[in-house]
mmCIF file of C-alpha atoms and ligand atoms in Angstrom:
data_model
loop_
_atom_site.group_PDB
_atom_site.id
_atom_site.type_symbol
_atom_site.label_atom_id
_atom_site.label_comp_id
_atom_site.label_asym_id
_atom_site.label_seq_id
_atom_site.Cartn_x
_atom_site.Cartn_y
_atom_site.Cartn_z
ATOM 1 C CA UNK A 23 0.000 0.000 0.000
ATOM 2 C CA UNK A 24 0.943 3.334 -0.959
ATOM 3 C CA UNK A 25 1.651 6.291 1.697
ATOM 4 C CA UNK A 26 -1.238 7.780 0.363
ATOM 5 C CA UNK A 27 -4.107 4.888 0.336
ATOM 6 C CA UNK A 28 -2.636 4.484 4.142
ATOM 7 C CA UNK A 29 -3.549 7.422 4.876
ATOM 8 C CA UNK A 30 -6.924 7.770 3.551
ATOM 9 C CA UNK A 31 -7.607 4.158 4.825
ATOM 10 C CA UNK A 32 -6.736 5.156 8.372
ATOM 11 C CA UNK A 33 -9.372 8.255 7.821
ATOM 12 C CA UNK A 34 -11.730 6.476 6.754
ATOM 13 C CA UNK A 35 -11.832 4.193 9.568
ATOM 14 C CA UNK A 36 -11.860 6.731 11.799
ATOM 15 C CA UNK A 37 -14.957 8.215 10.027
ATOM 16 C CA UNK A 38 -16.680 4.909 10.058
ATOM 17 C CA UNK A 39 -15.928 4.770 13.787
ATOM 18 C CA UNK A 40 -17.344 7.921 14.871
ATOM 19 C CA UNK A 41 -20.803 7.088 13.155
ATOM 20 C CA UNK A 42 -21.651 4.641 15.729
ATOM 21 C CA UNK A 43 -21.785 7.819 18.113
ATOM 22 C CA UNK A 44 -24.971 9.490 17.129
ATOM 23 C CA UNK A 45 -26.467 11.548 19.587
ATOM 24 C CA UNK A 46 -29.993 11.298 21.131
ATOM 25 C CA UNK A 47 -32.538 12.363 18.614
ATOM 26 C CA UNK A 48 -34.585 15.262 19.173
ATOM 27 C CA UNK A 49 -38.033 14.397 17.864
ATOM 28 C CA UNK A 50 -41.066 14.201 20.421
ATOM 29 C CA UNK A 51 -43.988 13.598 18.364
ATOM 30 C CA UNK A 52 -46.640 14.843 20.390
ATOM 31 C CA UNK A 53 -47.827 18.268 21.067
ATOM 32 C CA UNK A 54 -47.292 19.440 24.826
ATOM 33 C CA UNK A 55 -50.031 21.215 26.960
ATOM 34 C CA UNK A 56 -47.379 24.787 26.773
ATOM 35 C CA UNK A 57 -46.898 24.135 23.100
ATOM 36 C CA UNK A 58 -46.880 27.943 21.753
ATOM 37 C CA UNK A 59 -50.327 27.190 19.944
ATOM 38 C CA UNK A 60 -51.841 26.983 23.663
ATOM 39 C CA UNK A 61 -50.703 30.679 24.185
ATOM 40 C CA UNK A 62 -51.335 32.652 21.471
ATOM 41 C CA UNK A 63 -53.199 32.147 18.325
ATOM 42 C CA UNK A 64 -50.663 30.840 15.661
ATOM 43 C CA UNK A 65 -52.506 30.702 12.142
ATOM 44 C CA UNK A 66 -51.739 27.989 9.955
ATOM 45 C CA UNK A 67 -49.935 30.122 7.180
ATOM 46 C CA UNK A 68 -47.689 31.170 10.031
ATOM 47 C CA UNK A 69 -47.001 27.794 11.665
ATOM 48 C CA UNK A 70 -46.295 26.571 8.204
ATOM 49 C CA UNK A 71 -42.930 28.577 8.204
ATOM 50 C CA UNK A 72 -42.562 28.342 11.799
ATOM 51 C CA UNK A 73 -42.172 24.536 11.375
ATOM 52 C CA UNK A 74 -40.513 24.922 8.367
ATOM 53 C CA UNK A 75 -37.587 27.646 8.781
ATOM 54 C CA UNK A 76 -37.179 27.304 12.866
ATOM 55 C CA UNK A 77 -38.835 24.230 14.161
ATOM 56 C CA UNK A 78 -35.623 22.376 13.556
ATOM 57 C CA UNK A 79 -33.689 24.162 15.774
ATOM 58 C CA UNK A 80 -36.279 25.717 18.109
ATOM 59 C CA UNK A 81 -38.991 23.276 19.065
ATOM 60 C CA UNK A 82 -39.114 19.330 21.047
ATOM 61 C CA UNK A 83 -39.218 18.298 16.741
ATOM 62 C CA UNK A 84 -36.756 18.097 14.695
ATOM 63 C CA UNK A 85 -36.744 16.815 11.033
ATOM 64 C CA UNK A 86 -34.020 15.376 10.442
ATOM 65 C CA UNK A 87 -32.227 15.259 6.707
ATOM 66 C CA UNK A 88 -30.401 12.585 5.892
ATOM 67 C CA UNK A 89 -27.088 13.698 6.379
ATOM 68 C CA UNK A 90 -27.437 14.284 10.039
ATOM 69 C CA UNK A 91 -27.148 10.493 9.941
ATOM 70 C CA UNK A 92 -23.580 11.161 9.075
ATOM 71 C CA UNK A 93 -20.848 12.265 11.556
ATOM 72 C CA UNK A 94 -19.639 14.691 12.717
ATOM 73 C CA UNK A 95 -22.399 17.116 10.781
ATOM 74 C CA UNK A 96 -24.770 14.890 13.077
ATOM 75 C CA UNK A 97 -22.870 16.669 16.230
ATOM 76 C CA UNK A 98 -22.845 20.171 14.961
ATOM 77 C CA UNK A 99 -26.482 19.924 14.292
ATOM 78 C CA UNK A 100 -27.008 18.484 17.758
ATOM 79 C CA UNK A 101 -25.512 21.496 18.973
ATOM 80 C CA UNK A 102 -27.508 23.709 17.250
ATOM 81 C CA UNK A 103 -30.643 22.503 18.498
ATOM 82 C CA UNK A 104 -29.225 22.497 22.116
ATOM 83 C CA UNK A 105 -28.180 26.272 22.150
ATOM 84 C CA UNK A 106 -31.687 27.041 20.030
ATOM 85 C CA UNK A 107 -33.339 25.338 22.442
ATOM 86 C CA UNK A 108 -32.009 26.901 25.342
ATOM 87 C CA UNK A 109 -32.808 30.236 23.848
ATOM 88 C CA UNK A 110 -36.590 29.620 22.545
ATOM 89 C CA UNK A 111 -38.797 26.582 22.325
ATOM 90 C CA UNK A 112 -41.943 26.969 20.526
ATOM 91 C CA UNK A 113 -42.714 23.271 22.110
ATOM 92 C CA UNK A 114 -42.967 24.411 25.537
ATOM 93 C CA UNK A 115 -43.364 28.545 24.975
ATOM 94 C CA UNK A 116 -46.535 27.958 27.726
ATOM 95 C CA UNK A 117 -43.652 27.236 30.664
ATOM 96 C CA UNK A 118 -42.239 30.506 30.761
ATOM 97 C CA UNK A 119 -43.802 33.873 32.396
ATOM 98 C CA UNK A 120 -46.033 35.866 30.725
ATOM 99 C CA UNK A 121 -43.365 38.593 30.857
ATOM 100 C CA UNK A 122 -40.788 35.978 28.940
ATOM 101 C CA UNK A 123 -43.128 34.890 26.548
ATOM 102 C CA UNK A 124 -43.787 38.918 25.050
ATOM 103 C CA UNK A 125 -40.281 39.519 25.517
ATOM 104 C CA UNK A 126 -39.496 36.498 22.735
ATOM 105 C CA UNK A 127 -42.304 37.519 20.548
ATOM 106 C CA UNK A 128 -40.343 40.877 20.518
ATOM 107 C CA UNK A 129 -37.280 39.004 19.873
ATOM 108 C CA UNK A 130 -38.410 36.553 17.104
ATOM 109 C CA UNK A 131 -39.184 39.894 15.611
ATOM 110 C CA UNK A 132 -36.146 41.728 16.009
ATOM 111 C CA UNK A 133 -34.597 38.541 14.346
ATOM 112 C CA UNK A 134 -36.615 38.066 11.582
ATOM 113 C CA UNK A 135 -35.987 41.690 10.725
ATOM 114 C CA UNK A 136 -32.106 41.520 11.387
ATOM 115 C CA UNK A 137 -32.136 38.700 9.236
ATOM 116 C CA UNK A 138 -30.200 36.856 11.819
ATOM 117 C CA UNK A 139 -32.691 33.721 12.053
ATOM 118 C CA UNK A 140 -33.085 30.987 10.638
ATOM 119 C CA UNK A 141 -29.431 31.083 11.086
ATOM 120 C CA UNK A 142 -27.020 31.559 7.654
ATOM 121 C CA UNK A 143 -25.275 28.618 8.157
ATOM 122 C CA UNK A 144 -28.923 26.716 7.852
ATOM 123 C CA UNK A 145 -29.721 28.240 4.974
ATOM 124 C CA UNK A 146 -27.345 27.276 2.831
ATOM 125 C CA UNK A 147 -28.771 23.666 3.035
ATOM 126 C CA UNK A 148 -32.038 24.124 3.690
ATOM 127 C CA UNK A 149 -33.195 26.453 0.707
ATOM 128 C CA UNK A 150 -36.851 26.884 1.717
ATOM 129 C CA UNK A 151 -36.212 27.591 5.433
ATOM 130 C CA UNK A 152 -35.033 30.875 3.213
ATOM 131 C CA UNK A 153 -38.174 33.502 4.417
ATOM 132 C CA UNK A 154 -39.245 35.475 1.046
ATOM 133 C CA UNK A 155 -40.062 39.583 2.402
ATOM 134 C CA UNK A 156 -43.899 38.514 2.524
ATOM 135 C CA UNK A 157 -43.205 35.806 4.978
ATOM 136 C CA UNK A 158 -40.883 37.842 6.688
ATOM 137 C CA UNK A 159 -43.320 40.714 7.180
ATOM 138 C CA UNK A 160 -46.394 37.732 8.157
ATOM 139 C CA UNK A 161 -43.619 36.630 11.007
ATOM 140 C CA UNK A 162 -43.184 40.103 12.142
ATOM 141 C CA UNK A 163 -46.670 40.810 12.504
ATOM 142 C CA UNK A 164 -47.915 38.337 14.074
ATOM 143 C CA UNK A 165 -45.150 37.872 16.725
ATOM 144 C CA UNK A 166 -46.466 41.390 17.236
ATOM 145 C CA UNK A 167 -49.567 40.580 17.492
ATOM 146 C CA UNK A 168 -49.012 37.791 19.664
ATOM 147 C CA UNK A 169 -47.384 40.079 21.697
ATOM 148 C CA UNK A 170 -50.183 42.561 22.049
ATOM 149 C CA UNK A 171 -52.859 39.936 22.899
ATOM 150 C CA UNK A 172 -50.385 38.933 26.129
ATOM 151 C CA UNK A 173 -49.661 42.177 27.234
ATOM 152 C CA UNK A 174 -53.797 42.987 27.543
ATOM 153 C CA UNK B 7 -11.616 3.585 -2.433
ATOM 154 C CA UNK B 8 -12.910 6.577 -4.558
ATOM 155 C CA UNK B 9 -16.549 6.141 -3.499
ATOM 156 C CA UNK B 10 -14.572 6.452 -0.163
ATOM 157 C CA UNK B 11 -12.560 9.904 -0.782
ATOM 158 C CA UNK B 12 -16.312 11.088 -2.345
ATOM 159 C CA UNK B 13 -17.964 10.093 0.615
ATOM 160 C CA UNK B 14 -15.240 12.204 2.869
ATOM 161 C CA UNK B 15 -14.908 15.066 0.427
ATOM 162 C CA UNK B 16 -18.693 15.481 0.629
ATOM 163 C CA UNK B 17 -18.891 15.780 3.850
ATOM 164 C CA UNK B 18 -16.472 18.224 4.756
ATOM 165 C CA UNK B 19 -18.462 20.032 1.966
ATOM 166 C CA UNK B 20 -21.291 19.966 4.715
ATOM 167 C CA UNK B 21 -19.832 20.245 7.501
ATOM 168 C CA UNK B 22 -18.329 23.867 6.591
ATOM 169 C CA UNK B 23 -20.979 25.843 7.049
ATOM 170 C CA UNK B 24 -21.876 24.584 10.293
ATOM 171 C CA UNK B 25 -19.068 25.011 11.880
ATOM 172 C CA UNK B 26 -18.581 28.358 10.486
ATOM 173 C CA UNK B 27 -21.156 29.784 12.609
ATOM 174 C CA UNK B 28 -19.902 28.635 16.418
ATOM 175 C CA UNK B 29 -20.895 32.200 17.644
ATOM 176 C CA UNK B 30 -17.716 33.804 19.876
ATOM 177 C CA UNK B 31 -18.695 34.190 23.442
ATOM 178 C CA UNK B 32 -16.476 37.052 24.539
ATOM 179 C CA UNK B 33 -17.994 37.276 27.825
ATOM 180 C CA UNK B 34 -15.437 38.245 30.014
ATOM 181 C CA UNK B 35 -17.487 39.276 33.010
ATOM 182 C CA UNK B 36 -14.710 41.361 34.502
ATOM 183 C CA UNK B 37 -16.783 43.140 37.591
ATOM 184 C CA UNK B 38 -15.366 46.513 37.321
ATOM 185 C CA UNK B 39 -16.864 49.085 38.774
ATOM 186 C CA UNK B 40 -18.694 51.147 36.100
ATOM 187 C CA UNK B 41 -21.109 53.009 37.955
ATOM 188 C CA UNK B 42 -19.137 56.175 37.620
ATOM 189 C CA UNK B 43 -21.953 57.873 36.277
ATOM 190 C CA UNK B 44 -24.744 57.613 39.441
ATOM 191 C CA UNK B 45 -24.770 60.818 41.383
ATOM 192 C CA UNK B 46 -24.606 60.131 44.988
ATOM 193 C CA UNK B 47 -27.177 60.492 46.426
ATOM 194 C CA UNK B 48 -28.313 60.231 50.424
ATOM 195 C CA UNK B 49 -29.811 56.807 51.744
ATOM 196 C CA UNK B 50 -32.787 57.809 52.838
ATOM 197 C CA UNK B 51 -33.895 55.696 56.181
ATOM 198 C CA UNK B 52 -37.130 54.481 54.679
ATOM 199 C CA UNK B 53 -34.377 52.686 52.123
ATOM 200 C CA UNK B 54 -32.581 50.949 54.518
ATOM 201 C CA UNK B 55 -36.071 49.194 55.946
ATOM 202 C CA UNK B 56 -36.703 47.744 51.735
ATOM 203 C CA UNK B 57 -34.586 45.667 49.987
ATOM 204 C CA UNK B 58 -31.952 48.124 47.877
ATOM 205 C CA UNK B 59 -32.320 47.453 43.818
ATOM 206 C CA UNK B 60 -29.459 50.618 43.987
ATOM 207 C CA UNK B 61 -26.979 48.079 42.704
ATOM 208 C CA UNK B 62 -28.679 46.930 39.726
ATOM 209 C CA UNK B 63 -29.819 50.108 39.046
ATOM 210 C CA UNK B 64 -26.273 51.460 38.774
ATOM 211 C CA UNK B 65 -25.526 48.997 36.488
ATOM 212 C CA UNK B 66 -28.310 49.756 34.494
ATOM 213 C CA UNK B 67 -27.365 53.258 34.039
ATOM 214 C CA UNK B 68 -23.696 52.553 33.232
ATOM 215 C CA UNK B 69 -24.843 50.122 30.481
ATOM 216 C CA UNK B 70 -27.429 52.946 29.178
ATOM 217 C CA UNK B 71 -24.825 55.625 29.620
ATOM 218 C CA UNK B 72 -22.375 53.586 27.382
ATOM 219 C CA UNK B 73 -25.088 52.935 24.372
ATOM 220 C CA UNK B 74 -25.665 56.804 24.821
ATOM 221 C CA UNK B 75 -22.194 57.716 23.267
ATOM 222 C CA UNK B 76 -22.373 54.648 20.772
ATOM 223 C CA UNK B 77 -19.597 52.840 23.216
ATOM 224 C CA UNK B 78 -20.675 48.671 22.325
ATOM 225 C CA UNK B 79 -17.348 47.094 23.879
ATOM 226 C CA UNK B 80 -18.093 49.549 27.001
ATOM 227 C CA UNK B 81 -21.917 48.516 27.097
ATOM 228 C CA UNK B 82 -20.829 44.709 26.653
ATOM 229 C CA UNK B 83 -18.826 45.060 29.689
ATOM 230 C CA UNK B 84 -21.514 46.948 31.780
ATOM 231 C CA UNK B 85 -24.116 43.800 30.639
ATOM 232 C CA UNK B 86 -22.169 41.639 31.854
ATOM 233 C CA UNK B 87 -21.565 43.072 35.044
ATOM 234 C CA UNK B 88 -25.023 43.735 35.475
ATOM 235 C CA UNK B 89 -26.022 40.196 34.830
ATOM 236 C CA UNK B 90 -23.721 39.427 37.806
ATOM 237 C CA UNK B 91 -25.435 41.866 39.917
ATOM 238 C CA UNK B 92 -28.136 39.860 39.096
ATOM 239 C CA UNK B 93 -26.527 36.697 39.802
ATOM 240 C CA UNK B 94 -25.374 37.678 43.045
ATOM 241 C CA UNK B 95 -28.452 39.513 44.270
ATOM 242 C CA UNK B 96 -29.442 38.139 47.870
ATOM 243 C CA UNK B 97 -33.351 37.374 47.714
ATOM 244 C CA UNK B 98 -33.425 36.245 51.174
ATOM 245 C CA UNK B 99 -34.232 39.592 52.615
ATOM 246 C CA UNK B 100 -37.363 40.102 50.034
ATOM 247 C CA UNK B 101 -40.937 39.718 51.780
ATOM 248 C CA UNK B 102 -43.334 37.271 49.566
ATOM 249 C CA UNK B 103 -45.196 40.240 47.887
ATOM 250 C CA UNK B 104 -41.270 41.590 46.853
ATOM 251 C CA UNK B 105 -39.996 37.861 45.638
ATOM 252 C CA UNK B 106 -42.979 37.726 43.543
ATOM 253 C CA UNK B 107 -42.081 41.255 41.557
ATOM 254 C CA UNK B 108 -38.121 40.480 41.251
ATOM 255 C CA UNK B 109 -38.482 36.620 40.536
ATOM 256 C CA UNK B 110 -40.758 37.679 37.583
ATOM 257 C CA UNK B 111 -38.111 40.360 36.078
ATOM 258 C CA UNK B 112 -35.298 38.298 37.321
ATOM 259 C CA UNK B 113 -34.643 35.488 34.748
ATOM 260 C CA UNK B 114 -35.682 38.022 31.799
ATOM 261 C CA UNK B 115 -33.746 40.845 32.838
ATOM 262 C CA UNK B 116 -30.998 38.418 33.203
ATOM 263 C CA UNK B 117 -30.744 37.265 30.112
ATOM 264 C CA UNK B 118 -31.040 40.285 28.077
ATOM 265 C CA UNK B 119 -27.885 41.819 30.055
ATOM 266 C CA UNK B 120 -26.033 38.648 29.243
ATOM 267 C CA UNK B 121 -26.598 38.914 25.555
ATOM 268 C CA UNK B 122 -25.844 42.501 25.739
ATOM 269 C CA UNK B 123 -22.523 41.598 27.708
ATOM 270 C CA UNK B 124 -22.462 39.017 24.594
ATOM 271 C CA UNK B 125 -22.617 40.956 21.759
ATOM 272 C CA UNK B 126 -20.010 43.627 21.334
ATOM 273 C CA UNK B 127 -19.652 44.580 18.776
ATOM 274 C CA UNK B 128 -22.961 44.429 17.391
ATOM 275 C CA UNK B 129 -24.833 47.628 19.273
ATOM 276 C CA UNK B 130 -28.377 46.841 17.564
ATOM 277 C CA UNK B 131 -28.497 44.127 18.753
ATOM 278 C CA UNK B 132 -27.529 45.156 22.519
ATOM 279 C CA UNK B 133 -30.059 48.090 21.933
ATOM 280 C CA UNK B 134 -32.914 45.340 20.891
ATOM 281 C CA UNK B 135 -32.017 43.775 24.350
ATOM 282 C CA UNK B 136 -32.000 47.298 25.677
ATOM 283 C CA UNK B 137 -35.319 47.812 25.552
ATOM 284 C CA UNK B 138 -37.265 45.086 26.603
ATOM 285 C CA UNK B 139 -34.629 45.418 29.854
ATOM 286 C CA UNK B 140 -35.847 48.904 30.471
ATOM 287 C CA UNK B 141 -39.369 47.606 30.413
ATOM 288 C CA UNK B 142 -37.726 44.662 33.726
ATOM 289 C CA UNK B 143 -35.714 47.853 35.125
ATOM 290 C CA UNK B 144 -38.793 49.896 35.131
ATOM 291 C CA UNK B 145 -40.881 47.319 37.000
ATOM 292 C CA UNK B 146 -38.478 46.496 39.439
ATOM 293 C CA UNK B 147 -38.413 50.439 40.045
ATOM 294 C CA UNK B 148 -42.054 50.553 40.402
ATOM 295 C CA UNK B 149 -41.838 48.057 42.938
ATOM 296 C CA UNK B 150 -38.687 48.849 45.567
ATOM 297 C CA UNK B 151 -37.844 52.206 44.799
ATOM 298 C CA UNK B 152 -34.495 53.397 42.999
ATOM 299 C CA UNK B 153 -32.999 54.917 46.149
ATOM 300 C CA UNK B 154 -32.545 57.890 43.667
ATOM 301 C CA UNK B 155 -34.564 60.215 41.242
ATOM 302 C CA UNK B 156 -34.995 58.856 37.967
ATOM 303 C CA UNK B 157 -36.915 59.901 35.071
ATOM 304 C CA UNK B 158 -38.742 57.653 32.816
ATOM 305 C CA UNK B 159 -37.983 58.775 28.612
ATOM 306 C CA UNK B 160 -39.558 58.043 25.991
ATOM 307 C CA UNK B 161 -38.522 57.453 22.759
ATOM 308 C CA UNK B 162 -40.801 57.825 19.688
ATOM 309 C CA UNK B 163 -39.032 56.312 16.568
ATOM 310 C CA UNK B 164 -37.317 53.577 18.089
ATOM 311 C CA UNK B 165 -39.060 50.275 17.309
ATOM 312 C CA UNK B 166 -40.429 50.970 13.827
ATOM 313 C CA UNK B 167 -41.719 54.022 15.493
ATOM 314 C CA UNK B 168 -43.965 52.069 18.696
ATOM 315 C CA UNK B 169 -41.623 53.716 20.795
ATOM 316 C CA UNK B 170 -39.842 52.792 23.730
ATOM 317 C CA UNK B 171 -38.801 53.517 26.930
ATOM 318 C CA UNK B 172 -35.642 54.049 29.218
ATOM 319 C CA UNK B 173 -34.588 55.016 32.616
ATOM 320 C CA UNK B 174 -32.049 57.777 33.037
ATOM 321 C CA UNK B 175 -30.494 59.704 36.205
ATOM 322 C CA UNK B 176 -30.568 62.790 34.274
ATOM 323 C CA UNK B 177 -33.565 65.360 33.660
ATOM 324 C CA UNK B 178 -32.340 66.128 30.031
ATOM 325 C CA UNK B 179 -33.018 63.506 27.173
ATOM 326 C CA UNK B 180 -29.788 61.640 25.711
ATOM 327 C CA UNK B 181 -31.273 59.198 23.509
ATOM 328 C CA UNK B 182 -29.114 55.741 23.842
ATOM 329 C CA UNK B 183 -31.379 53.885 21.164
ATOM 330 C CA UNK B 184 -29.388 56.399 18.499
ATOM 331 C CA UNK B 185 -26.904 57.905 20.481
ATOM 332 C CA UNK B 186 -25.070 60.999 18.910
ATOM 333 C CA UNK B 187 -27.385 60.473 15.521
ATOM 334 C CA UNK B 188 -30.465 61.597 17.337
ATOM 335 C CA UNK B 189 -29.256 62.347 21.366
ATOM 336 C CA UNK B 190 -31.564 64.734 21.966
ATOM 337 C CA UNK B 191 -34.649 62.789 20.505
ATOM 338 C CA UNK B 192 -36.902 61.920 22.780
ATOM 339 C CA UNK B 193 -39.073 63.529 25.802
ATOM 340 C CA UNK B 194 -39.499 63.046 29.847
ATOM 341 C CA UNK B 195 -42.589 60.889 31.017
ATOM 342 C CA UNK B 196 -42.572 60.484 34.509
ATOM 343 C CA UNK B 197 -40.275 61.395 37.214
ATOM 344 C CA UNK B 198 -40.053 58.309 39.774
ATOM 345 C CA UNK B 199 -38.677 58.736 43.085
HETATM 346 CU CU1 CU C 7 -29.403 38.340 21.761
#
């Protein structure tokens, strides 16, 4: 064997033996009693993009493509939906305070605007979580909406 | 072997992108004391019988005083301290009626000044957590007292022009949602003692 095939051999094994280290999956299946619908109103043409553009990385549901199945993009991803979790989960929005909940809905706003979620890095592989300005604007709205009906 | 180097190349193709985006956590939560800016003003005795907020106060000022002149490393620092304040605020002292009030700001107020003390750098952003913290600073306020004279601005433009709010030690306006773009923009709601 060549230096080279060696090498690659002795990469590839490694690869091979870091798939059998898949981390837990995130995907709940049901809908919790402080899912975000239980809060707020959330019409369907807004959950649509919800699910589709954030769910992934902010709810008890992800949908996995296939190459999460393959490490270590399986472990980046995982991470992902840890720190997006931490920061908002539309799965179990109903848990926090009343004054936490408005003061997401503000932030899912500010975002969406910023054009700092879904997050760029997302994007690139996930062309429709990409928000066209008329989804954007729908997002905006009703987060502020939804923020309005809490606050009365 | 080539379906192998495929199979490798095409996944470092994926990975990229991912792992360009670990976000940098400079949050060096280096407690110095910003709260140069406070006047000094008396304890009165009725203070000393309440819980003081004075602390986190201070550092709320500090942090408002730095987005006022457009300072983001200076405002990161003050977040951070303030989130400490937080952190090390003794609710032991606080009667039921009191826990209630700070336990409800306290988690949110929290985490806006650590995302603040996150993100120098990027001042929007630390203004976007600005004001929803003004709105916890302002309740808290409401509830114990400031231990000083503050006055309660208003903003008009600021949040696609609903307006919003901040506390300041200072009867004339300096905006810190524009700083030196618009300082003066703005106008004095409500004096709170
Ligand atoms: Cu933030």
């Amino acid at each position: 064997m060549s230096r080279l095939k060696k090498i690659l051999l002795a990469i590839f094994i490694g690869f091979v033996a870091i798939q059998f280290v898949q981390p837990a999956r995130n995907t709940n299946g049901q809908v919790l009693a402080t899912d975000i619908t239980t809060v707020v109103s959330v019409p369907d043409s807004v959950h649509t993009i919800l699910k589709e553009a954030c769910y992934d990385c902010h709810s008890n549901n992800t949908n996995y493509p296939f190459y999460a199945y393959i490490q270590p993009i399986g472990w980046l991803l995982n991470k992902h939906i840890q720190d997006g979790k931490s920061q908002l989960n539309f799965s179990d929005f109903g848990s926090l305070s009343k004054r936490r909940q408005e003061s997401k809905l503000k932030s899912i706003a500010n975002q969406i605007k910023d054009e700092a979620m879904p997050l760029p890095a997302y994007t690139i592989l996930h062309k429709n979580a990409i928000l066209a300005k008329a989804e954007k604007d729908l997002i905006i709205s009703w987060a502020n909406t939804a923020k309005d009906s809490l606050s009365q | 072997m080539k379906r192998v180097i495929e199979i490798i190349a095409f996944s470092t193709l994926i990975v990229l992108p991912f792992a360009a985006c670990s976000n940098d956590n400079n949050s060096t939560a280096n407690n110095v004391d910003t709260a140069k800016t406070t006047a000094e003003l008396p304890k009165t005795s009725v203070e000393t019988a309440t819980v003081s907020i004075g602390e986190i106060v201070k550092g709320y000022l500090s942090l408002k005083n730095a987005l006022t002149v457009d300072k983001t490393k200076e405002a990161a620092t003050a977040g951070a301290a303030l989130e400490a304040t937080f952190k090390s605020f003794n609710k032991a002292a606080l009667t039921a009626e009191q826990k209630k009030v700070f336990e409800d700001v306290e988690d949110d107020a929290k985490e806006h000044a650590e995302h603040i003390g996150s993100n120098g750098g990027n001042i929007e952003h630390q203004r976007e957590h600005f004001e929803t913290l003004s709105k916890d600073i302002y309740a808290l306020v409401k509830a114990f007292g400031a231990g000083q004279t503050l006055y309660q601005d208003f903003c008009p433009m600021y949040n696609d022009k609903k307006g919003a709010i901040w506390l300041s030690e200072t009867k004339g306006i300096q905006n810190p949602y524009y700083g030196k773009k618009m300082l003066s923009c703005g106008s004095m709601k409500e004096e709170l003692k």
